[in-house]
Amino acid sequence: MGGKVRIGAVLLSLAVLASCSVSGKSPLEGEPSAPPSAEGVAPEWLADRWRLEHEEERLRLDIAIPQVGEELAGAEELNARIGADYAFYLDRGPEEYGICDLGFADPSLHIWYELYRWEDVLELCIFGREESLGGSGPVLWTSIYGYDLEEDVLLTTEELLERLGYTPQDVVDRFYEEVVWSEDPESYTWEDIRDGWFYVDEAGEPAFTVSLYA
């Protein structure tokens, strides 16, 4: 962490529970995993806004979407942003999911969240993994929401990176080093990576959840 402080001395994550599958197994292969926090609890101002667990023969849903409390001055704005980003899933029952909705036959959908803190900087991450129970390459995504506790304001992704000592170009360079195959002719931009493909992990390092070649 380079001297930066994490909540509870290690990653604090309400997703320690949410990142387990409906059957109680460990997170699916390829998903970011969360070690338990030293205190084993999340801050009082972070809770589930919508929680759904459901499993049947041809459908599996494990969804946890967060909300923050009024203890944060920017709670209303942050909750509104999360609500807009995840409106499709909020208050949606199992009977409302189908092949056309998720894009897979026999779909499996897992959405969970994790919270990271470095001194006065917070990053709330929502992770998603969508695939077929019959076997398929997963579709992965990540939404990140930065917050400055000292200034009590939401941060853009660029502002979050700046406070952690990175630039967008640093992330692009790391992406090419760790994700892109040398023979890939495509050109990937910061905008491609920013909108759903990366987050800053518990070690304070850029990490990627996209599967370009699955």
PDB file of N, CA, C and O in Angstrom, residues 80-117:
ATOM      1  N   ALA A  80     -27.704   8.287  -5.769  1.00  0.00           N
ATOM      2  CA  ALA A  80     -28.404   8.547  -7.026  1.00  0.00           C
ATOM      3  C   ALA A  80     -27.605   8.018  -8.210  1.00  0.00           C
ATOM      4  O   ALA A  80     -28.171   7.455  -9.156  1.00  0.00           O
ATOM      5  N   ARG A  81     -26.297   8.185  -8.152  1.00  0.00           N
ATOM      6  CA  ARG A  81     -25.455   7.702  -9.240  1.00  0.00           C
ATOM      7  C   ARG A  81     -25.477   6.166  -9.321  1.00  0.00           C
ATOM      8  O   ARG A  81     -25.613   5.596 -10.399  1.00  0.00           O
ATOM      9  N   ILE A  82     -25.364   5.519  -8.157  1.00  0.00           N
ATOM     10  CA  ILE A  82     -25.437   4.055  -8.139  1.00  0.00           C
ATOM     11  C   ILE A  82     -26.819   3.592  -8.613  1.00  0.00           C
ATOM     12  O   ILE A  82     -26.937   2.645  -9.395  1.00  0.00           O
ATOM     13  N   GLY A  83     -27.859   4.271  -8.145  1.00  0.00           N
ATOM     14  CA  GLY A  83     -29.208   3.908  -8.547  1.00  0.00           C
ATOM     15  C   GLY A  83     -29.423   4.018 -10.044  1.00  0.00           C
ATOM     16  O   GLY A  83     -30.083   3.173 -10.655  1.00  0.00           O
ATOM     17  N   ALA A  84     -28.855   5.059 -10.646  1.00  0.00           N
ATOM     18  CA  ALA A  84     -28.977   5.224 -12.095  1.00  0.00           C
ATOM     19  C   ALA A  84     -28.198   4.153 -12.840  1.00  0.00           C
ATOM     20  O   ALA A  84     -28.671   3.595 -13.842  1.00  0.00           O
ATOM     21  N   ASP A  85     -27.000   3.838 -12.348  1.00  0.00           N
ATOM     22  CA  ASP A  85     -26.160   2.843 -13.008  1.00  0.00           C
ATOM     23  C   ASP A  85     -26.755   1.438 -12.916  1.00  0.00           C
ATOM     24  O   ASP A  85     -26.546   0.608 -13.813  1.00  0.00           O
ATOM     25  N   TYR A  86     -27.463   1.157 -11.817  1.00  0.00           N
ATOM     26  CA  TYR A  86     -27.955  -0.204 -11.572  1.00  0.00           C
ATOM     27  C   TYR A  86     -29.483  -0.273 -11.484  1.00  0.00           C
ATOM     28  O   TYR A  86     -30.039  -1.189 -10.877  1.00  0.00           O
ATOM     29  N   ALA A  87     -30.153   0.676 -12.143  1.00  0.00           N
ATOM     30  CA  ALA A  87     -31.618   0.717 -12.120  1.00  0.00           C
ATOM     31  C   ALA A  87     -32.236  -0.572 -12.666  1.00  0.00           C
ATOM     32  O   ALA A  87     -33.298  -1.000 -12.203  1.00  0.00           O
ATOM     33  N   PHE A  88     -31.584  -1.194 -13.634  1.00  0.00           N
ATOM     34  CA  PHE A  88     -32.121  -2.423 -14.234  1.00  0.00           C
ATOM     35  C   PHE A  88     -32.285  -3.527 -13.195  1.00  0.00           C
ATOM     36  O   PHE A  88     -33.207  -4.354 -13.280  1.00  0.00           O
ATOM     37  N   TYR A  89     -31.405  -3.571 -12.187  1.00  0.00           N
ATOM     38  CA  TYR A  89     -31.390  -4.675 -11.225  1.00  0.00           C
ATOM     39  C   TYR A  89     -32.168  -4.379  -9.946  1.00  0.00           C
ATOM     40  O   TYR A  89     -32.604  -5.307  -9.263  1.00  0.00           O
ATOM     41  N   LEU A  90     -32.344  -3.104  -9.605  1.00  0.00           N
ATOM     42  CA  LEU A  90     -32.968  -2.751  -8.333  1.00  0.00           C
ATOM     43  C   LEU A  90     -34.437  -3.184  -8.300  1.00  0.00           C
ATOM     44  O   LEU A  90     -35.192  -2.941  -9.250  1.00  0.00           O
ATOM     45  N   ASP A  91     -34.822  -3.830  -7.209  1.00  0.00           N
ATOM     46  CA  ASP A  91     -36.213  -4.251  -6.988  1.00  0.00           C
ATOM     47  C   ASP A  91     -36.728  -5.182  -8.080  1.00  0.00           C
ATOM     48  O   ASP A  91     -37.931  -5.241  -8.332  1.00  0.00           O
ATOM     49  N   ARG A  92     -35.829  -5.925  -8.696  1.00  0.00           N
ATOM     50  CA  ARG A  92     -36.211  -6.837  -9.783  1.00  0.00           C
ATOM     51  C   ARG A  92     -36.191  -8.267  -9.239  1.00  0.00           C
ATOM     52  O   ARG A  92     -35.165  -8.741  -8.763  1.00  0.00           O
ATOM     53  N   GLY A  93     -37.320  -8.954  -9.305  1.00  0.00           N
ATOM     54  CA  GLY A  93     -37.429 -10.302  -8.784  1.00  0.00           C
ATOM     55  C   GLY A  93     -36.929 -11.345  -9.767  1.00  0.00           C
ATOM     56  O   GLY A  93     -36.756 -11.066 -10.959  1.00  0.00           O
ATOM     57  N   PRO A  94     -36.687 -12.570  -9.309  1.00  0.00           N
ATOM     58  CA  PRO A  94     -36.163 -13.639 -10.180  1.00  0.00           C
ATOM     59  C   PRO A  94     -37.041 -13.903 -11.394  1.00  0.00           C
ATOM     60  O   PRO A  94     -36.534 -14.212 -12.473  1.00  0.00           O
ATOM     61  N   GLU A  95     -38.339 -13.788 -11.223  1.00  0.00           N
ATOM     62  CA  GLU A  95     -39.263 -14.066 -12.332  1.00  0.00           C
ATOM     63  C   GLU A  95     -39.140 -13.051 -13.460  1.00  0.00           C
ATOM     64  O   GLU A  95     -39.646 -13.276 -14.569  1.00  0.00           O
ATOM     65  N   GLU A  96     -38.465 -11.941 -13.199  1.00  0.00           N
ATOM     66  CA  GLU A  96     -38.327 -10.891 -14.210  1.00  0.00           C
ATOM     67  C   GLU A  96     -37.059 -11.024 -15.037  1.00  0.00           C
ATOM     68  O   GLU A  96     -36.791 -10.177 -15.894  1.00  0.00           O
ATOM     69  N   TYR A  97     -36.258 -12.055 -14.781  1.00  0.00           N
ATOM     70  CA  TYR A  97     -35.044 -12.279 -15.551  1.00  0.00           C
ATOM     71  C   TYR A  97     -35.278 -13.368 -16.587  1.00  0.00           C
ATOM     72  O   TYR A  97     -35.912 -14.382 -16.312  1.00  0.00           O
ATOM     73  N   GLY A  98     -34.738 -13.143 -17.776  1.00  0.00           N
ATOM     74  CA  GLY A  98     -34.852 -14.135 -18.836  1.00  0.00           C
ATOM     75  C   GLY A  98     -33.658 -14.067 -19.759  1.00  0.00           C
ATOM     76  O   GLY A  98     -32.750 -13.250 -19.592  1.00  0.00           O
ATOM     77  N   ILE A  99     -33.660 -14.925 -20.772  1.00  0.00           N
ATOM     78  CA  ILE A  99     -32.555 -14.978 -21.726  1.00  0.00           C
ATOM     79  C   ILE A  99     -32.347 -13.625 -22.395  1.00  0.00           C
ATOM     80  O   ILE A  99     -31.230 -13.158 -22.566  1.00  0.00           O
ATOM     81  N   CYS A 100     -33.443 -12.985 -22.771  1.00  0.00           N
ATOM     82  CA  CYS A 100     -33.319 -11.712 -23.488  1.00  0.00           C
ATOM     83  C   CYS A 100     -32.750 -10.629 -22.583  1.00  0.00           C
ATOM     84  O   CYS A 100     -32.108  -9.690 -23.049  1.00  0.00           O
ATOM     85  N   ASP A 101     -32.991 -10.732 -21.281  1.00  0.00           N
ATOM     86  CA  ASP A 101     -32.502  -9.720 -20.356  1.00  0.00           C
ATOM     87  C   ASP A 101     -31.002  -9.833 -20.128  1.00  0.00           C
ATOM     88  O   ASP A 101     -30.288  -8.837 -20.052  1.00  0.00           O
ATOM     89  N   LEU A 102     -30.509 -11.065 -19.983  1.00  0.00           N
ATOM     90  CA  LEU A 102     -29.124 -11.266 -19.593  1.00  0.00           C
ATOM     91  C   LEU A 102     -28.225 -11.702 -20.741  1.00  0.00           C
ATOM     92  O   LEU A 102     -27.011 -11.685 -20.614  1.00  0.00           O
ATOM     93  N   GLY A 103     -28.797 -12.136 -21.852  1.00  0.00           N
ATOM     94  CA  GLY A 103     -27.971 -12.462 -23.003  1.00  0.00           C
ATOM     95  C   GLY A 103     -27.374 -13.848 -22.985  1.00  0.00           C
ATOM     96  O   GLY A 103     -26.532 -14.171 -23.826  1.00  0.00           O
ATOM     97  N   PHE A 104     -27.753 -14.677 -22.023  1.00  0.00           N
ATOM     98  CA  PHE A 104     -27.250 -16.037 -21.936  1.00  0.00           C
ATOM     99  C   PHE A 104     -28.412 -16.998 -21.721  1.00  0.00           C
ATOM    100  O   PHE A 104     -29.379 -16.674 -21.028  1.00  0.00           O
ATOM    101  N   ALA A 105     -28.292 -18.190 -22.289  1.00  0.00           N
ATOM    102  CA  ALA A 105     -29.192 -19.268 -21.902  1.00  0.00           C
ATOM    103  C   ALA A 105     -28.755 -19.770 -20.531  1.00  0.00           C
ATOM    104  O   ALA A 105     -27.559 -19.821 -20.232  1.00  0.00           O
ATOM    105  N   ASP A 106     -29.703 -20.109 -19.665  1.00  0.00           N
ATOM    106  CA  ASP A 106     -29.406 -20.587 -18.311  1.00  0.00           C
ATOM    107  C   ASP A 106     -28.445 -19.621 -17.613  1.00  0.00           C
ATOM    108  O   ASP A 106     -27.331 -19.986 -17.220  1.00  0.00           O
ATOM    109  N   PRO A 107     -28.855 -18.379 -17.419  1.00  0.00           N
ATOM    110  CA  PRO A 107     -27.919 -17.349 -16.959  1.00  0.00           C
ATOM    111  C   PRO A 107     -27.544 -17.453 -15.483  1.00  0.00           C
ATOM    112  O   PRO A 107     -28.321 -17.897 -14.633  1.00  0.00           O
ATOM    113  N   SER A 108     -26.316 -17.020 -15.208  1.00  0.00           N
ATOM    114  CA  SER A 108     -25.816 -16.835 -13.851  1.00  0.00           C
ATOM    115  C   SER A 108     -25.341 -15.395 -13.742  1.00  0.00           C
ATOM    116  O   SER A 108     -24.516 -14.949 -14.541  1.00  0.00           O
ATOM    117  N   LEU A 109     -25.844 -14.680 -12.759  1.00  0.00           N
ATOM    118  CA  LEU A 109     -25.487 -13.274 -12.571  1.00  0.00           C
ATOM    119  C   LEU A 109     -25.028 -13.058 -11.132  1.00  0.00           C
ATOM    120  O   LEU A 109     -25.722 -13.417 -10.185  1.00  0.00           O
ATOM    121  N   HIS A 110     -23.849 -12.500 -10.985  1.00  0.00           N
ATOM    122  CA  HIS A 110     -23.286 -12.207  -9.659  1.00  0.00           C
ATOM    123  C   HIS A 110     -22.850 -10.752  -9.632  1.00  0.00           C
ATOM    124  O   HIS A 110     -22.006 -10.339 -10.427  1.00  0.00           O
ATOM    125  N   ILE A 111     -23.424  -9.974  -8.733  1.00  0.00           N
ATOM    126  CA  ILE A 111     -23.054  -8.576  -8.524  1.00  0.00           C
ATOM    127  C   ILE A 111     -22.745  -8.401  -7.040  1.00  0.00           C
ATOM    128  O   ILE A 111     -23.539  -8.799  -6.187  1.00  0.00           O
ATOM    129  N   TRP A 112     -21.595  -7.832  -6.735  1.00  0.00           N
ATOM    130  CA  TRP A 112     -21.199  -7.623  -5.340  1.00  0.00           C
ATOM    131  C   TRP A 112     -20.347  -6.361  -5.248  1.00  0.00           C
ATOM    132  O   TRP A 112     -19.947  -5.795  -6.267  1.00  0.00           O
ATOM    133  N   TYR A 113     -20.086  -5.937  -4.030  1.00  0.00           N
ATOM    134  CA  TYR A 113     -19.328  -4.690  -3.864  1.00  0.00           C
ATOM    135  C   TYR A 113     -18.273  -4.818  -2.781  1.00  0.00           C
ATOM    136  O   TYR A 113     -18.360  -5.650  -1.880  1.00  0.00           O
ATOM    137  N   GLU A 114     -17.272  -3.957  -2.901  1.00  0.00           N
ATOM    138  CA  GLU A 114     -16.166  -3.911  -1.952  1.00  0.00           C
ATOM    139  C   GLU A 114     -15.790  -2.446  -1.715  1.00  0.00           C
ATOM    140  O   GLU A 114     -15.947  -1.607  -2.602  1.00  0.00           O
ATOM    141  N   LEU A 115     -15.289  -2.175  -0.532  1.00  0.00           N
ATOM    142  CA  LEU A 115     -14.893  -0.819  -0.164  1.00  0.00           C
ATOM    143  C   LEU A 115     -13.411  -0.800   0.188  1.00  0.00           C
ATOM    144  O   LEU A 115     -12.936  -1.650   0.935  1.00  0.00           O
ATOM    145  N   TYR A 116     -12.704   0.200  -0.347  1.00  0.00           N
ATOM    146  CA  TYR A 116     -11.283   0.384  -0.061  1.00  0.00           C
ATOM    147  C   TYR A 116     -11.079   1.797   0.494  1.00  0.00           C
ATOM    148  O   TYR A 116     -11.780   2.731   0.098  1.00  0.00           O
ATOM    149  N   ARG A 117     -10.095   1.920   1.381  1.00  0.00           N
ATOM    150  CA  ARG A 117      -9.792   3.245   1.929  1.00  0.00           C
ATOM    151  C   ARG A 117      -8.292   3.443   2.026  1.00  0.00           C
ATOM    152  O   ARG A 117      -7.560   2.564   2.479  1.00  0.00           O
TER     153      ARG A 117
END
